[in-house]
Coordinates of C-alpha atoms in Angstrom, one line a residue:
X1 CA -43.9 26.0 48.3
X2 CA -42.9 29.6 49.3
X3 CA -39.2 28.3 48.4
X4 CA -39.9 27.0 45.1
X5 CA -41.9 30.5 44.7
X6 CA -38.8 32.6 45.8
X7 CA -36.4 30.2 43.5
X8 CA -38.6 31.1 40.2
X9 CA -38.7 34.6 41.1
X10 CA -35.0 34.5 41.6
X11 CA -34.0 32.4 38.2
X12 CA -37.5 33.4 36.2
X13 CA -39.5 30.1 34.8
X14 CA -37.7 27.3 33.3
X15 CA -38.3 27.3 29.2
X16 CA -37.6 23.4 28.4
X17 CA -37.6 24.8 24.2
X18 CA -34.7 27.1 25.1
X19 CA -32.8 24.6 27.1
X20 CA -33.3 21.6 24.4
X21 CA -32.3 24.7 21.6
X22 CA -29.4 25.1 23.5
X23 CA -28.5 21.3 23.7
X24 CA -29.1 20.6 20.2
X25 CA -27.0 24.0 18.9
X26 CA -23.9 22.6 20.8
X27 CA -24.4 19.1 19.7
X28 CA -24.8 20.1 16.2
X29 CA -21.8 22.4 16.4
X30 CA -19.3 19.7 17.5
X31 CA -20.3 17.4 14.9
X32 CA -19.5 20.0 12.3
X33 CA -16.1 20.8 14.0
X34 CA -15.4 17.1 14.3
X35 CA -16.1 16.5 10.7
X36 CA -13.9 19.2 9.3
X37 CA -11.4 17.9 11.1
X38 CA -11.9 14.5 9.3
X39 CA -12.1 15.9 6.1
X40 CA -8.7 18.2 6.6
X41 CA -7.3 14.8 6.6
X42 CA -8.4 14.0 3.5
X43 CA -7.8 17.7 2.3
X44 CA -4.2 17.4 3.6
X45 CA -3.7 13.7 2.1
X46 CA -5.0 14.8 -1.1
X47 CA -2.6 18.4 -1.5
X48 CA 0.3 16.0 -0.9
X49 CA -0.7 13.6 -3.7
X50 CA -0.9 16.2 -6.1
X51 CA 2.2 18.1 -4.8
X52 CA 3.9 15.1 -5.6
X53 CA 2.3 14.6 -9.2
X54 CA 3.0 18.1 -10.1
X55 CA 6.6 17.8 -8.9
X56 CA 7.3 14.3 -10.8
X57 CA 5.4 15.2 -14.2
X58 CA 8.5 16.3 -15.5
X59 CA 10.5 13.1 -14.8
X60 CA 7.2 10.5 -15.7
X61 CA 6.9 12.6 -19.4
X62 CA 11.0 12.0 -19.8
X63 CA 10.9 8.5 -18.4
X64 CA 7.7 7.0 -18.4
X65 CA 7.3 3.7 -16.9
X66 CA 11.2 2.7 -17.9
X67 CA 11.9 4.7 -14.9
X68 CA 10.8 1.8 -12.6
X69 CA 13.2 -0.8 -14.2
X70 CA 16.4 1.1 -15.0
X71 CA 19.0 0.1 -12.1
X72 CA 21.2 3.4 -13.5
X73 CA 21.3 6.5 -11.7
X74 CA 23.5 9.1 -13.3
X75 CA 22.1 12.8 -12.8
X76 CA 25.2 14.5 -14.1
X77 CA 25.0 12.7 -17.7
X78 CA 24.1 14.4 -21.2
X79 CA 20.9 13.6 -21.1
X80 CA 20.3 12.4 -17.1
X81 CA 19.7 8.7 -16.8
X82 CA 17.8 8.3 -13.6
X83 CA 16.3 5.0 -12.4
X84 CA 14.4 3.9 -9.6
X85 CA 15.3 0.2 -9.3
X86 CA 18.1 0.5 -7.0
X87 CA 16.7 2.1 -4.6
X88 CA 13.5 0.4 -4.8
X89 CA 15.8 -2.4 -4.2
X90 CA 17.2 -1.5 -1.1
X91 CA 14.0 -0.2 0.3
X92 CA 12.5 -3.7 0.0
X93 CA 15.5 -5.6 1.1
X94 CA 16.4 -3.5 4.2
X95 CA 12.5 -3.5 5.4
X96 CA 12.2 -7.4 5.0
X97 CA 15.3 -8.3 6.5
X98 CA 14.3 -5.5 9.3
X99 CA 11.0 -7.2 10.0
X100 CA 12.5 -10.7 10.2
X101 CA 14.3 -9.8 13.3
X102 CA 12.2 -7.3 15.0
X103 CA 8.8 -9.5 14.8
X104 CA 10.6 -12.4 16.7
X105 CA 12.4 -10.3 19.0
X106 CA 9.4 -7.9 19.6
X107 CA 6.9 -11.1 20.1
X108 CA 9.1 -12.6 22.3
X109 CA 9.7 -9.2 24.5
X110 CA 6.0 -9.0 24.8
X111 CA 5.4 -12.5 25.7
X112 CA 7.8 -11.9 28.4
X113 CA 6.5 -9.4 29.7
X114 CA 2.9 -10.6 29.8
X115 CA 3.7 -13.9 30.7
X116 CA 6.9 -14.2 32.2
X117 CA 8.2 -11.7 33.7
X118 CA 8.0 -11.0 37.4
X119 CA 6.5 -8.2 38.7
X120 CA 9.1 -6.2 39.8
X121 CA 11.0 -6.2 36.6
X122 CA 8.2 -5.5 34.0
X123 CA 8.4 -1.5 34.5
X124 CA 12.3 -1.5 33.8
X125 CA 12.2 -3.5 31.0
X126 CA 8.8 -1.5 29.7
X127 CA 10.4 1.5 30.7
X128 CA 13.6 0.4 28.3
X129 CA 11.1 0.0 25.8
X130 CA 9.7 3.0 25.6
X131 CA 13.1 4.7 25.6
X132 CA 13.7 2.8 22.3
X133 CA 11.2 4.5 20.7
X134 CA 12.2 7.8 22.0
X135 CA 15.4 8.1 20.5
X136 CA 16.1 9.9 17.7
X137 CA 16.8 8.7 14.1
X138 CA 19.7 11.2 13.9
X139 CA 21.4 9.4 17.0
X140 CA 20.5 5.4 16.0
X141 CA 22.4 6.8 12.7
X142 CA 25.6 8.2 14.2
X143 CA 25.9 5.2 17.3
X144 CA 25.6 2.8 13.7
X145 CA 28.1 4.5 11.9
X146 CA 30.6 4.8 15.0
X147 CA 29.7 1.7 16.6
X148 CA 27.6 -1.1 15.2
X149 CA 29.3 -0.3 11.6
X150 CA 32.9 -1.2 12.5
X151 CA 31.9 -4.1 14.6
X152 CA 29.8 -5.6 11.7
X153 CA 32.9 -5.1 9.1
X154 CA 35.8 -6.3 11.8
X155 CA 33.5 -9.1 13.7
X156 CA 30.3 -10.4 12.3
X157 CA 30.4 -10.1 9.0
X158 CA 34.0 -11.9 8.3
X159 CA 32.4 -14.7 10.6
X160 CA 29.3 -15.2 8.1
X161 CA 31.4 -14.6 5.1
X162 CA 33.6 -17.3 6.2
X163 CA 30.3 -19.8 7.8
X164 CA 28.5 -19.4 4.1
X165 CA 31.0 -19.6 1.8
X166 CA 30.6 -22.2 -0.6
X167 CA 27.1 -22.8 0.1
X168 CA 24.6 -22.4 -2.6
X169 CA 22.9 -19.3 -2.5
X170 CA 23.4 -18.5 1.1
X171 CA 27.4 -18.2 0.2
X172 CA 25.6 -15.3 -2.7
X173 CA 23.6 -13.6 -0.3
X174 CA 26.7 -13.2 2.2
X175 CA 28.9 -12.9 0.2
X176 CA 31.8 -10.2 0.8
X177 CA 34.0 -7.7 1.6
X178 CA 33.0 -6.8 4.7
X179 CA 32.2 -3.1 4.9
X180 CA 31.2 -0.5 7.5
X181 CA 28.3 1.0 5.5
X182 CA 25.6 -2.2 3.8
X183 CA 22.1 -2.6 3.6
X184 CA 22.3 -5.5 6.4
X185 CA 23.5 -2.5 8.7
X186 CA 21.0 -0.4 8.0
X187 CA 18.2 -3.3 8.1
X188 CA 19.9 -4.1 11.9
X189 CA 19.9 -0.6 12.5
X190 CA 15.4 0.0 11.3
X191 CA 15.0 -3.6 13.4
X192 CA 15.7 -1.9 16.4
X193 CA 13.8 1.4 15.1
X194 CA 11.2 -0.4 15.0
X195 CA 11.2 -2.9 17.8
X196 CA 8.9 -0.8 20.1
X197 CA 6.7 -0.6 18.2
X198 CA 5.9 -4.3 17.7
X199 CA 6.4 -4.6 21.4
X200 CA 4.3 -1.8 23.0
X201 CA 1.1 -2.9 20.6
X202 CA 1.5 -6.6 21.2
X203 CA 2.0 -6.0 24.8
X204 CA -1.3 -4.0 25.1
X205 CA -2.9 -6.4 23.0
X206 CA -2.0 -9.3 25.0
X207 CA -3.2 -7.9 27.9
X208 CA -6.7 -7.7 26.2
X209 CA -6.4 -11.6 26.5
X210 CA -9.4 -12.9 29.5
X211 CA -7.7 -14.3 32.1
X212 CA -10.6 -17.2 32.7
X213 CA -9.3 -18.0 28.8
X214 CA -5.8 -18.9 30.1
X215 CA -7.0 -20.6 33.6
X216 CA -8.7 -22.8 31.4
X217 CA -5.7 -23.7 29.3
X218 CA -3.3 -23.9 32.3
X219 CA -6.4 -26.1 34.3
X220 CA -6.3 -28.7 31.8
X221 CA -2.6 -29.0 32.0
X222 CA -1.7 -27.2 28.9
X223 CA 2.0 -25.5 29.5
X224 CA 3.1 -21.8 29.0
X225 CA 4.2 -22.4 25.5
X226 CA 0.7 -23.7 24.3
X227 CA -1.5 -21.4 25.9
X228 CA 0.7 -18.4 23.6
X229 CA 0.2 -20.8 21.1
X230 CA -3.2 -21.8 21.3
X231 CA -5.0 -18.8 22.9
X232 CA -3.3 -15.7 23.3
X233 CA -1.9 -15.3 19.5
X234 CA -5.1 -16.7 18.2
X235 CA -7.3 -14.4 20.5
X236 CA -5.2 -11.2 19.6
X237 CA -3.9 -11.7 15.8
X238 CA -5.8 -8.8 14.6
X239 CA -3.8 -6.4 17.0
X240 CA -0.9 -7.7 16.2
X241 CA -0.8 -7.9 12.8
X242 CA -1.9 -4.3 12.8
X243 CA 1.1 -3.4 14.7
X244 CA 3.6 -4.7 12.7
X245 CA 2.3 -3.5 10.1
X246 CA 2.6 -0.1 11.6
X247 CA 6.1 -0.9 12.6
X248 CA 6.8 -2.1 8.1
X249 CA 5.6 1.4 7.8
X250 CA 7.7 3.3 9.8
X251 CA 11.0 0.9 8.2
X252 CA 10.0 1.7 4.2
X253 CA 10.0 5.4 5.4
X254 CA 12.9 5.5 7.8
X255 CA 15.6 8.0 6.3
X256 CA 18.5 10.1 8.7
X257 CA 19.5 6.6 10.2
X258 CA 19.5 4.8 7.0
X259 CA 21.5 7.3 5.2
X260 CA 24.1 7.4 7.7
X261 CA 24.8 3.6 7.0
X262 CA 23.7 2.2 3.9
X263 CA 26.1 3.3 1.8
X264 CA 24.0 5.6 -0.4
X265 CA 25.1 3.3 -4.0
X266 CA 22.9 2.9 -6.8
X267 CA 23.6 -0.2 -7.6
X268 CA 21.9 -3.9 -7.2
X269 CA 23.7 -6.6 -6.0
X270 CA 23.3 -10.2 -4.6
X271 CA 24.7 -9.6 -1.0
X272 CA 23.4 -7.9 2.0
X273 CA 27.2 -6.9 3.5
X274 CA 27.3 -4.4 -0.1
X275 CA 26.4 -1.1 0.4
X276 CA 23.0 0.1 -1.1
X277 CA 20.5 2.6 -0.6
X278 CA 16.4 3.1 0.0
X279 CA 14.2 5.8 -1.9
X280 CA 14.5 8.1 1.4
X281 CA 17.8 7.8 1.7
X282 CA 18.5 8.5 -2.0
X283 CA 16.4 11.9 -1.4
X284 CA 18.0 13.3 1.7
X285 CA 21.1 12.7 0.4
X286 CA 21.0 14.2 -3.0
X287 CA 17.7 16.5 -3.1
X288 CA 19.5 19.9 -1.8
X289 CA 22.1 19.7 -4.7
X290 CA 19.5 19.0 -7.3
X291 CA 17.7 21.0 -9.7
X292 CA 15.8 20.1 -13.3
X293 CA 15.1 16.9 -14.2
X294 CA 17.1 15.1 -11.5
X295 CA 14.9 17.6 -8.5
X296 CA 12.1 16.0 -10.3
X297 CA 13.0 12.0 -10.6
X298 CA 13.7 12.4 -6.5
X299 CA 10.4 13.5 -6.4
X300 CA 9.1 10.8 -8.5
X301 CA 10.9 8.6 -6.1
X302 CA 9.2 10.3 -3.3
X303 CA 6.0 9.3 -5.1
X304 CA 7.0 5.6 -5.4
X305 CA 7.3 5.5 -1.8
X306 CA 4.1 6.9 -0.8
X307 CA 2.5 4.8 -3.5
X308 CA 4.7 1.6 -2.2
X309 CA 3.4 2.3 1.6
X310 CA -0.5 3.1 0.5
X311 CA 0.1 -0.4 -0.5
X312 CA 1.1 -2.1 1.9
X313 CA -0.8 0.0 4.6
X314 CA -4.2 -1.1 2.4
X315 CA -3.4 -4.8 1.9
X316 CA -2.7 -5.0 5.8
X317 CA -6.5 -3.0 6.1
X318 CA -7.5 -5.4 3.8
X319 CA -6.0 -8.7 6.0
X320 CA -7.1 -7.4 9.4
X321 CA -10.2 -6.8 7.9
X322 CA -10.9 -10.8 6.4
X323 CA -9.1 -12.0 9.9
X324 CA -12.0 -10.3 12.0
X325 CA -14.6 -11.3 9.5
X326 CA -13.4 -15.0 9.7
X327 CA -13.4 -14.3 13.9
X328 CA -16.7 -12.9 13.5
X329 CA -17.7 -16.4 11.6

């Protein structure tokens, strides 16, 4: 007792109101800095939209919504003719045929790893991985216009011209000359952009996955292939899905390695070896030099690709969000 007496003498008595006023002022105070920080977002988001709009007006009063459906791009004409279809065009092409081989490719890394792989060679190959993402776009550009580009025009592409030709369709889509600068470069070129991506989320996802799920599978003699098949996909499509949709993201957007290879050519075409270009390409190469009308139809096309990833973003939000409502059922 004469301890406790000598302690409140020391430290005065204990006032539980000040203590809990105390609490409560620092609880209240990071949920107001936490909040602003939410709503910079939106604050940030929404000065960027209407940068955008302000930039554009110009070109949407001249153009209107012909501006989406003309393939022509010629600044320097008497009046400017300036259309968005081409590279809308390439934008779409290069990301799909981007995605086709990096979700295979990426699955089947992850399965590997999670799977697979023995232990002692999962951190190089993870390691390799993350490396991939690291790189970058600047130097994925100049290794595809020094590298990747020649061997496409001297080796691959003369193979495929020659495999397809004749065949409906296919013999179109591939058809030739071979060239150094396409949009099938520059869609080899965003796969492997965007490989790590699809691989590091599926990999953490995967891992989610309870192992008594996958004893169970392997106890009642299910093999490797059909307990991916049948329980890990299943059990972690959400995740997945999510991260390849991150990964279309980052390939719409993609612009220093595109424009080194694609070509930069307004123009639409039938085959993937002709060179092209995307709406980020077509601004970095072409928005220093421009001024007027044609400084504001790149910043239209700016628009249309924030608009075109909003999109997709959304209708992914909108998947993921039925898929874990149909789980949840």
């Amino acid at each position: 007792m004469a301890v406790q007496s000598d302690v409140m003498e020391a430290t005065g008595p204990y006032d539980r109101a000040k203590a809990l006023s105390a609490f409560k002022f620092g609880d209240v105070t990071f949920y107001w800095i936490t909040r602003a920080c939410a709503i910079s977002v939106l604050l940030i988001l929404g000065g960027i939209i209407l940068s955008l709009i302000v930039g554009a007006w110009p070109a949407m009063k001249q153009y209107g919504f012909s501006f989406l459906f003309t393939a022509r791009w010629a600044p320097s004409a008497d009046p400017p003719v300036l259309g968005a279809l081409g590279p809308i065009y390439g934008t779409m092409v290069t990301s799909v045929i981007a995605m086709m081989i990096a979700i295979p490719v990426g699955l089947g890394i992850a399965i590997f790893l999670t799977e697979l792989c023995p232990q002692w060679l999962r951190r190089p190959i993870g390691i390799a991985v993350e490396l991939l993402a690291g790189i970058p776009s600047i130097i994925y550009g100049m290794w595809g216009f020094f590298v990747l580009g020649p061997f496409m025009a001297d080796s691959f592409q003369p193979f495929m011209i020659r495999l397809f030709d004749g065949v409906p369709v296919l013999g179109s889509i591939f058809a030739g000359p071979p060239s150094y600068l396409s949009l099938f470069n520059a869609a080899l070129i965003l796969a492997i952009m965007v490989l790590p991506f699809i691989t590091a989320i599926s990999v953490d996802v995967f891992k989610t996955v309870p192992p008594v799920l996958k004893e169970a599978a392997y106890g009642v003699g299910c093999t490797t292939w059909e307990v991916v098949r049948n329980v890990v996909i299943p059990y972690t499509r959400v995740g997945v899905i999510g991260g390849i949709m991150l990964a279309l993201g980052r390939a719409l957007g993609e612009t220093m390695a595109v424009t080194f290879i694609i070509g930069n050519a307004f123009r639409i075409t039938g085959s993937v070896f002709s060179p092209g270009t995307t709406i980020s390409a077509a601004i970095a190469s072409e928005f220093a030099e421009s001024d007027g009308l044609h400084q504001s139809g790149l910043i239209m096309l700016g628009l249309l690709l924030f608009v075109l990833t909003f999109f997709v973003l959304a209708s992914a939000r909108l998947m993921l969000m039925r898929l874990e409502k149909q789980a949840g059922n």
